[in-house]
């Protein structure tokens, strides 16, 4: 087991994101934390994803960060093993289950991905990124490359897992570890209201809103996200 004076942050990515989602946190927080991106590509359910993260985490106790789908998994980890979590950061995510409309949209995306996965991803990106960042060719190509590298089968598997997730709202008041909620002000997928809902329900949770940012905050505004995480880790006594 690894030992260090710095906390380990297990960072969980969103739908068809790989470890590159967290590249700026891995590099930018290296002086205060070890950021370990988790792998959510193989399990069939959110519950199984959570169990896999717990089994493969580099240390017994760690800070947990989850973005979007990674946030759904993080909330499941809080149900499975809350004693292992030193602090919880939820980024651009929600505790709610899918609405009937969202479920139908996911089913349609799965069906279309079977025949034209590239088109599905191309249409998804404008929903993920702030309009200003759609002009950033490097960022757009990175988001595409993550999705195309993981491929259609991973997309479908993850969409089905997301569709079958439970309602986490009733569990939020049971979270006792220090919690930070971060969201892009212009997140079109999980808007500000669902983050305020998290903060209202989780005892003593803090909220940081990132301007000029859509759904992929760790990539879109890495400096602001890193600053928020660093200040939070200091506040809860996990960095000096």
Coordinates of C-alpha atoms in Angstrom, one line a residue, residues 2-9 29-35 59 61-63 86 233 237-240:
X2 CA 1.2 3.5 -0.9
X3 CA 2.1 5.9 1.9
X4 CA 2.6 9.7 1.6
X5 CA 2.2 12.9 3.3
X6 CA -0.1 14.1 0.5
X7 CA -3.7 12.8 0.3
X8 CA -4.7 10.6 -2.6
X9 CA -7.6 11.9 -4.7
X29 CA -2.1 19.4 -7.9
X30 CA 1.1 17.4 -7.8
X31 CA 2.6 19.5 -5.0
X32 CA -0.3 18.9 -2.6
X33 CA -2.1 15.7 -3.7
X34 CA -1.7 12.5 -5.7
X35 CA -4.6 12.4 -8.2
X59 CA -4.9 3.5 -0.6
X61 CA -8.7 6.0 2.7
X62 CA -8.8 8.7 0.1
X63 CA -10.5 11.9 -1.1
X86 CA -11.8 11.5 3.7
X233 CA -8.2 20.4 0.8
X237 CA -6.9 19.9 6.8
X238 CA -5.7 17.6 4.1
X239 CA -2.9 19.9 2.8
X240 CA -0.6 22.3 4.6

